[in-house]
Amino acid sequence: MAFCLPNMSALALRSQATVPIGVTRNQPSKKQKTVPRTKKREQEVAPERGPKSKKTKEGEGEEQEEPLDENSKAIQNRIEELLALGVKGDDPKAGWKPLRDSQDRVINLPPADPCCTGGTFAEYLPEDLRVAKAPPKPVEPRVIDDPEAWAAAQQAEKEEALLMRMRMSEEEWNAMHGDKRRKQIESIKKGLDGYKRYREHVPLKRRQDVKSWTTHPVTPDASNRRFSKRGWAGAVRTWANLVQQSWGTESEGDASRSHLRDTHSQGAPEL
């Protein structure tokens, strides 16, 4: 008859006293005892944790959506209003009937309407919510109904501007116009080939005699207040072109010098 011996290792483990991990036999356990949480204890711990975001019913771990600001709310409300308007032209009298699919969506938009609301979205937005606007239409050129009255008004403006220039003192005139015009003349003289050739062939004494010399252009006077801004620019341009035509090329220079020999009694002006 066979006998089964007991598992001696299992008996040895059962006989040993259970000791928590990390604690020796002669030392007390450091593990905190768990106290069952009561309703009163729950109320005491809740303020220490602080407010937590509520969980949504759709899924765990998702936080509640943040509230929209006033601008976003206004846009969202306006979109809902536009969607609630429906499609323009639902009236059978208009000759067009919308065709809808199984999800009640219109599948045949009217060709005249740019979108389902019957107009552009910006047209239905409030004025303060519109970000980009269409550029304004170009202004049509003004048609002069009375040319004589227009010419009289232009002449009156010219006379008024001339009176203002005449009333200026010498310091005011030089500060606003005189000094600039003199610098402009000097700059043109330095870069004009015809003027350089003119100075080489005509003595200074003859250049200073302005009254007797009439065949060549005279430098515009920067102190003449009768020149408006546009009139001064035209006078300087005409003077520079005439100087270049008379003295700019060698052939024209020879012709001018021969003319000087024939008119000994005349003097050349300061160009």
CSV table of C-alpha atoms in Angstrom, one decimal:
chain,number,residue,atom,x,y,z
A,1,MET,CA,0.0,0.0,0.0
A,2,ALA,CA,1.5,3.4,-1.1
A,3,PHE,CA,1.5,6.5,1.1
A,4,CYS,CA,1.7,10.1,-0.3
A,5,LEU,CA,4.2,12.3,1.5
A,6,PRO,CA,3.2,15.9,2.2
A,7,ASN,CA,4.9,18.8,0.4
A,8,MET,CA,7.4,19.9,3.1
A,9,SER,CA,8.3,23.2,1.4
A,10,ALA,CA,4.7,24.3,1.4
A,11,LEU,CA,4.4,23.5,5.1
A,12,ALA,CA,7.5,25.5,5.9
A,13,LEU,CA,6.2,28.6,4.1
A,14,ARG,CA,2.9,28.4,6.0
A,15,SER,CA,4.6,28.1,9.3
A,16,GLN,CA,6.6,31.4,8.7
A,17,ALA,CA,5.0,34.7,9.9
A,18,THR,CA,4.1,37.0,7.0
A,19,VAL,CA,6.2,40.2,7.1
A,20,PRO,CA,5.5,43.2,4.8
A,21,ILE,CA,8.0,43.9,2.1
A,22,GLY,CA,10.8,46.3,3.2
A,23,VAL,CA,10.2,45.7,6.9
A,24,THR,CA,12.2,43.4,9.2
A,25,ARG,CA,10.7,41.2,11.9
A,26,ASN,CA,11.4,43.5,14.8
A,27,GLN,CA,10.4,46.9,13.1
A,28,PRO,CA,6.9,48.2,12.7
A,29,SER,CA,5.4,48.6,9.2
A,30,LYS,CA,5.5,52.0,7.6
A,31,LYS,CA,2.5,51.3,5.3
A,32,GLN,CA,-0.4,53.7,5.9
A,33,LYS,CA,-3.6,52.0,6.9
A,34,THR,CA,-6.5,52.6,4.6
A,35,VAL,CA,-9.5,54.2,6.2
A,36,PRO,CA,-12.9,53.7,4.6
A,37,ARG,CA,-14.0,57.0,3.0
A,38,THR,CA,-17.2,58.3,4.4
A,39,LYS,CA,-19.4,61.1,3.1
A,40,LYS,CA,-18.0,63.5,5.7
A,41,ARG,CA,-14.5,62.6,4.7
A,42,GLU,CA,-15.3,63.1,1.0
A,43,GLN,CA,-16.5,66.6,1.7
A,44,GLU,CA,-13.3,67.4,3.5
A,45,VAL,CA,-11.1,66.2,0.7
A,46,ALA,CA,-13.0,67.8,-2.1
A,47,PRO,CA,-11.9,71.4,-1.5
A,48,GLU,CA,-8.3,70.3,-1.3
A,49,ARG,CA,-8.4,68.9,-4.8
A,50,GLY,CA,-9.7,72.0,-6.4
A,51,PRO,CA,-12.3,72.3,-9.3
A,52,LYS,CA,-12.0,69.7,-12.0
A,53,SER,CA,-13.4,69.8,-15.5
A,54,LYS,CA,-16.6,67.8,-16.0
A,55,LYS,CA,-16.5,64.7,-18.1
A,56,THR,CA,-18.7,64.6,-21.1
A,57,LYS,CA,-21.1,61.8,-21.8
A,58,GLU,CA,-19.7,61.0,-25.2
A,59,GLY,CA,-16.4,59.6,-23.9
A,60,GLU,CA,-14.2,59.5,-20.8
A,61,GLY,CA,-11.2,61.8,-20.7
A,62,GLU,CA,-12.6,64.5,-22.9
A,63,GLU,CA,-12.9,67.9,-21.2
A,64,GLN,CA,-15.9,70.2,-21.6
A,65,GLU,CA,-15.6,72.6,-24.6
A,66,GLU,CA,-14.5,76.2,-23.8
A,67,PRO,CA,-17.2,78.9,-24.0
A,68,LEU,CA,-17.1,81.0,-27.2
A,69,ASP,CA,-16.4,84.7,-27.1
A,70,GLU,CA,-18.9,87.3,-28.3
A,71,ASN,CA,-17.5,87.6,-31.8
A,72,SER,CA,-17.6,83.8,-32.3
A,73,LYS,CA,-21.1,83.6,-30.9
A,74,ALA,CA,-22.3,86.3,-33.3
A,75,ILE,CA,-20.7,84.5,-36.3
A,76,GLN,CA,-22.2,81.2,-35.2
A,77,ASN,CA,-25.6,82.6,-34.7
A,78,ARG,CA,-25.5,84.4,-38.0
A,79,ILE,CA,-24.5,81.1,-39.8
A,80,GLU,CA,-27.4,79.3,-38.2
A,81,GLU,CA,-29.8,82.1,-39.3
A,82,LEU,CA,-28.5,81.9,-42.9
A,83,LEU,CA,-28.9,78.1,-42.9
A,84,ALA,CA,-32.4,78.4,-41.6
A,85,LEU,CA,-33.4,80.7,-44.5
A,86,GLY,CA,-33.3,77.9,-47.0
A,87,VAL,CA,-32.8,78.3,-50.7
A,88,LYS,CA,-34.2,81.3,-52.6
A,89,GLY,CA,-36.6,80.3,-55.3
A,90,ASP,CA,-38.5,77.6,-53.4
A,91,ASP,CA,-41.7,79.3,-54.7
A,92,PRO,CA,-43.1,77.2,-57.6
A,93,LYS,CA,-44.0,80.5,-59.4
A,94,ALA,CA,-40.3,81.2,-59.9
A,95,GLY,CA,-40.1,78.4,-62.4
A,96,TRP,CA,-37.5,76.4,-60.4
A,97,LYS,CA,-38.0,73.6,-57.9
A,98,PRO,CA,-35.2,72.3,-55.7
A,99,LEU,CA,-34.3,68.7,-55.9
A,100,ARG,CA,-33.3,67.2,-52.6
A,101,ASP,CA,-31.5,63.9,-51.8
A,102,SER,CA,-32.2,61.5,-49.0
A,103,GLN,CA,-30.5,63.8,-46.5
A,104,ASP,CA,-32.7,66.7,-47.5
A,105,ARG,CA,-29.8,68.5,-49.3
A,106,VAL,CA,-30.4,70.6,-52.4
A,107,ILE,CA,-28.7,69.1,-55.4
A,108,ASN,CA,-29.7,71.5,-58.1
A,109,LEU,CA,-28.8,75.1,-57.2
A,110,PRO,CA,-30.3,77.9,-59.3
A,111,PRO,CA,-27.7,79.1,-61.9
A,112,ALA,CA,-28.3,82.8,-61.0
A,113,ASP,CA,-27.5,82.4,-57.3
A,114,PRO,CA,-23.8,82.2,-56.3
A,115,CYS,CA,-24.6,80.1,-53.2
A,116,CYS,CA,-27.4,78.3,-51.4
A,117,THR,CA,-28.5,81.4,-49.6
A,118,GLY,CA,-29.1,83.3,-52.7
A,119,GLY,CA,-26.2,85.7,-52.3
A,120,THR,CA,-22.6,86.1,-51.1
A,121,PHE,CA,-22.1,85.3,-47.4
A,122,ALA,CA,-20.6,88.8,-46.8
A,123,GLU,CA,-23.8,90.5,-47.9
A,124,TYR,CA,-25.7,88.9,-45.0
A,125,LEU,CA,-23.0,89.6,-42.3
A,126,PRO,CA,-23.3,92.6,-40.0
A,127,GLU,CA,-21.1,95.5,-40.8
A,128,ASP,CA,-18.7,95.0,-37.9
A,129,LEU,CA,-18.1,91.3,-38.9
A,130,ARG,CA,-17.0,92.0,-42.5
A,131,VAL,CA,-13.3,91.7,-42.8
A,132,ALA,CA,-12.7,92.1,-46.6
A,133,LYS,CA,-14.8,94.2,-48.8
A,134,ALA,CA,-14.9,94.6,-52.6
A,135,PRO,CA,-12.9,97.5,-54.0
A,136,PRO,CA,-15.0,100.6,-54.9
A,137,LYS,CA,-15.9,101.1,-58.5
A,138,PRO,CA,-13.7,103.5,-60.5
A,139,VAL,CA,-15.0,107.0,-60.6
A,140,GLU,CA,-16.0,108.1,-64.0
A,141,PRO,CA,-14.0,111.1,-65.4
A,142,ARG,CA,-15.7,114.4,-64.9
A,143,VAL,CA,-17.2,116.0,-68.0
A,144,ILE,CA,-16.7,119.7,-68.4
A,145,ASP,CA,-20.2,121.1,-69.1
A,146,ASP,CA,-19.0,124.7,-69.6
A,147,PRO,CA,-15.5,125.0,-71.0
A,148,GLU,CA,-15.5,128.8,-70.7
A,149,ALA,CA,-16.4,128.8,-67.0
A,150,TRP,CA,-13.7,126.2,-66.4
A,151,ALA,CA,-11.1,128.3,-68.2
A,152,ALA,CA,-12.1,131.4,-66.2
A,153,ALA,CA,-11.8,129.4,-63.0
A,154,GLN,CA,-8.3,128.2,-64.0
A,155,GLN,CA,-7.2,131.8,-64.8
A,156,ALA,CA,-8.5,133.0,-61.5
A,157,GLU,CA,-6.4,130.4,-59.7
A,158,LYS,CA,-3.3,131.4,-61.6
A,159,GLU,CA,-3.8,135.1,-60.7
A,160,GLU,CA,-4.4,134.3,-57.1
A,161,ALA,CA,-1.2,132.2,-56.9
A,162,LEU,CA,0.7,135.1,-58.6
A,163,LEU,CA,-0.5,137.5,-56.0
A,164,MET,CA,0.7,135.2,-53.3
A,165,ARG,CA,4.2,135.1,-54.8
A,166,MET,CA,4.3,138.8,-55.2
A,167,ARG,CA,3.4,139.4,-51.6
A,168,MET,CA,6.3,137.3,-50.3
A,169,SER,CA,9.3,138.9,-48.8
A,170,GLU,CA,12.8,138.4,-50.3
A,171,GLU,CA,13.7,135.9,-47.5
A,172,GLU,CA,10.5,133.9,-48.0
A,173,TRP,CA,10.9,133.8,-51.7
A,174,ASN,CA,14.5,132.6,-51.6
A,175,ALA,CA,13.6,130.0,-49.0
A,176,MET,CA,10.7,128.6,-51.0
A,177,HIS,CA,11.7,129.1,-54.6
A,178,GLY,CA,14.7,131.3,-55.4
A,179,ASP,CA,17.5,129.2,-53.9
A,180,LYS,CA,16.1,126.0,-55.4
A,181,ARG,CA,15.9,127.5,-58.9
A,182,ARG,CA,19.4,128.9,-58.8
A,183,LYS,CA,20.8,125.5,-57.8
A,184,GLN,CA,18.9,123.9,-60.6
A,185,ILE,CA,20.4,126.3,-63.2
A,186,GLU,CA,23.9,125.8,-61.9
A,187,SER,CA,23.5,122.0,-62.0
A,188,ILE,CA,22.3,122.1,-65.6
A,189,LYS,CA,25.2,124.4,-66.7
A,190,LYS,CA,27.7,121.9,-65.3
A,191,GLY,CA,26.3,119.0,-67.2
A,192,LEU,CA,25.4,120.8,-70.4
A,193,ASP,CA,28.1,120.3,-73.2
A,194,GLY,CA,26.7,123.2,-75.2
A,195,TYR,CA,27.2,125.6,-72.3
A,196,LYS,CA,30.8,124.5,-71.8
A,197,ARG,CA,31.6,125.1,-75.5
A,198,TYR,CA,29.8,128.5,-75.3
A,199,ARG,CA,32.0,129.6,-72.4
A,200,GLU,CA,35.2,128.6,-74.3
A,201,HIS,CA,34.4,130.7,-77.4
A,202,VAL,CA,32.5,133.7,-76.0
A,203,PRO,CA,34.4,136.1,-73.6
A,204,LEU,CA,32.9,137.0,-70.3
A,205,LYS,CA,32.5,140.7,-71.2
A,206,ARG,CA,30.3,139.8,-74.1
A,207,ARG,CA,28.3,137.2,-72.1
A,208,GLN,CA,27.4,139.9,-69.6
A,209,ASP,CA,25.9,142.2,-72.2
A,210,VAL,CA,22.4,140.9,-72.3
A,211,LYS,CA,20.5,143.8,-74.0
A,212,SER,CA,22.4,143.7,-77.3
A,213,TRP,CA,22.4,139.9,-77.7
A,214,THR,CA,19.2,138.5,-79.1
A,215,THR,CA,20.1,135.6,-81.3
A,216,HIS,CA,20.8,133.1,-78.4
A,217,PRO,CA,18.6,132.1,-75.5
A,218,VAL,CA,19.0,133.8,-72.2
A,219,THR,CA,19.2,132.0,-68.9
A,220,PRO,CA,15.8,132.1,-67.1
A,221,ASP,CA,15.8,134.5,-64.2
A,222,ALA,CA,15.4,132.7,-60.9
A,223,SER,CA,14.3,135.9,-59.2
A,224,ASN,CA,11.3,136.4,-61.6
A,225,ARG,CA,8.3,135.7,-59.5
A,226,ARG,CA,5.9,135.6,-62.5
A,227,PHE,CA,7.1,132.1,-63.3
A,228,SER,CA,4.8,129.5,-61.7
A,229,LYS,CA,6.1,126.0,-60.9
A,230,ARG,CA,5.0,124.6,-64.2
A,231,GLY,CA,6.1,127.8,-66.1
A,232,TRP,CA,9.5,127.7,-64.6
A,233,ALA,CA,10.0,124.1,-65.6
A,234,GLY,CA,9.0,124.8,-69.2
A,235,ALA,CA,11.3,127.8,-69.4
A,236,VAL,CA,14.3,125.9,-68.1
A,237,ARG,CA,13.6,123.0,-70.5
A,238,THR,CA,13.3,125.3,-73.5
A,239,TRP,CA,16.5,127.2,-72.6
A,240,ALA,CA,18.6,124.0,-72.2
A,241,ASN,CA,17.3,122.6,-75.5
A,242,LEU,CA,18.2,125.9,-77.4
A,243,VAL,CA,21.6,126.1,-75.8
A,244,GLN,CA,22.4,122.5,-76.9
A,245,GLN,CA,21.1,123.1,-80.4
A,246,SER,CA,23.2,126.3,-80.8
A,247,TRP,CA,26.5,125.1,-79.2
A,248,GLY,CA,26.1,121.4,-78.6
A,249,THR,CA,27.8,120.1,-81.8
A,250,GLU,CA,30.9,121.3,-83.6
A,251,SER,CA,29.1,122.3,-86.7
A,252,GLU,CA,26.6,124.4,-84.8
A,253,GLY,CA,29.4,125.9,-82.8
A,254,ASP,CA,31.2,127.0,-85.9
A,255,ALA,CA,28.1,128.6,-87.2
A,256,SER,CA,27.6,130.4,-84.0
A,257,ARG,CA,31.2,131.7,-83.9
A,258,SER,CA,30.9,132.9,-87.5
A,259,HIS,CA,27.8,134.8,-86.5
A,260,LEU,CA,29.8,136.4,-83.6
A,261,ARG,CA,32.5,137.6,-86.0
A,262,ASP,CA,29.8,139.3,-88.2
A,263,THR,CA,28.3,141.1,-85.2
A,264,HIS,CA,31.2,142.7,-83.5
A,265,SER,CA,29.0,145.5,-82.1
A,266,GLN,CA,26.8,142.9,-80.3
A,267,GLY,CA,27.6,141.2,-77.1
A,268,ALA,CA,26.5,137.7,-75.8
A,269,PRO,CA,24.3,137.4,-72.8
A,270,GLU,CA,25.1,135.3,-69.7
A,271,LEU,CA,23.6,132.0,-70.5
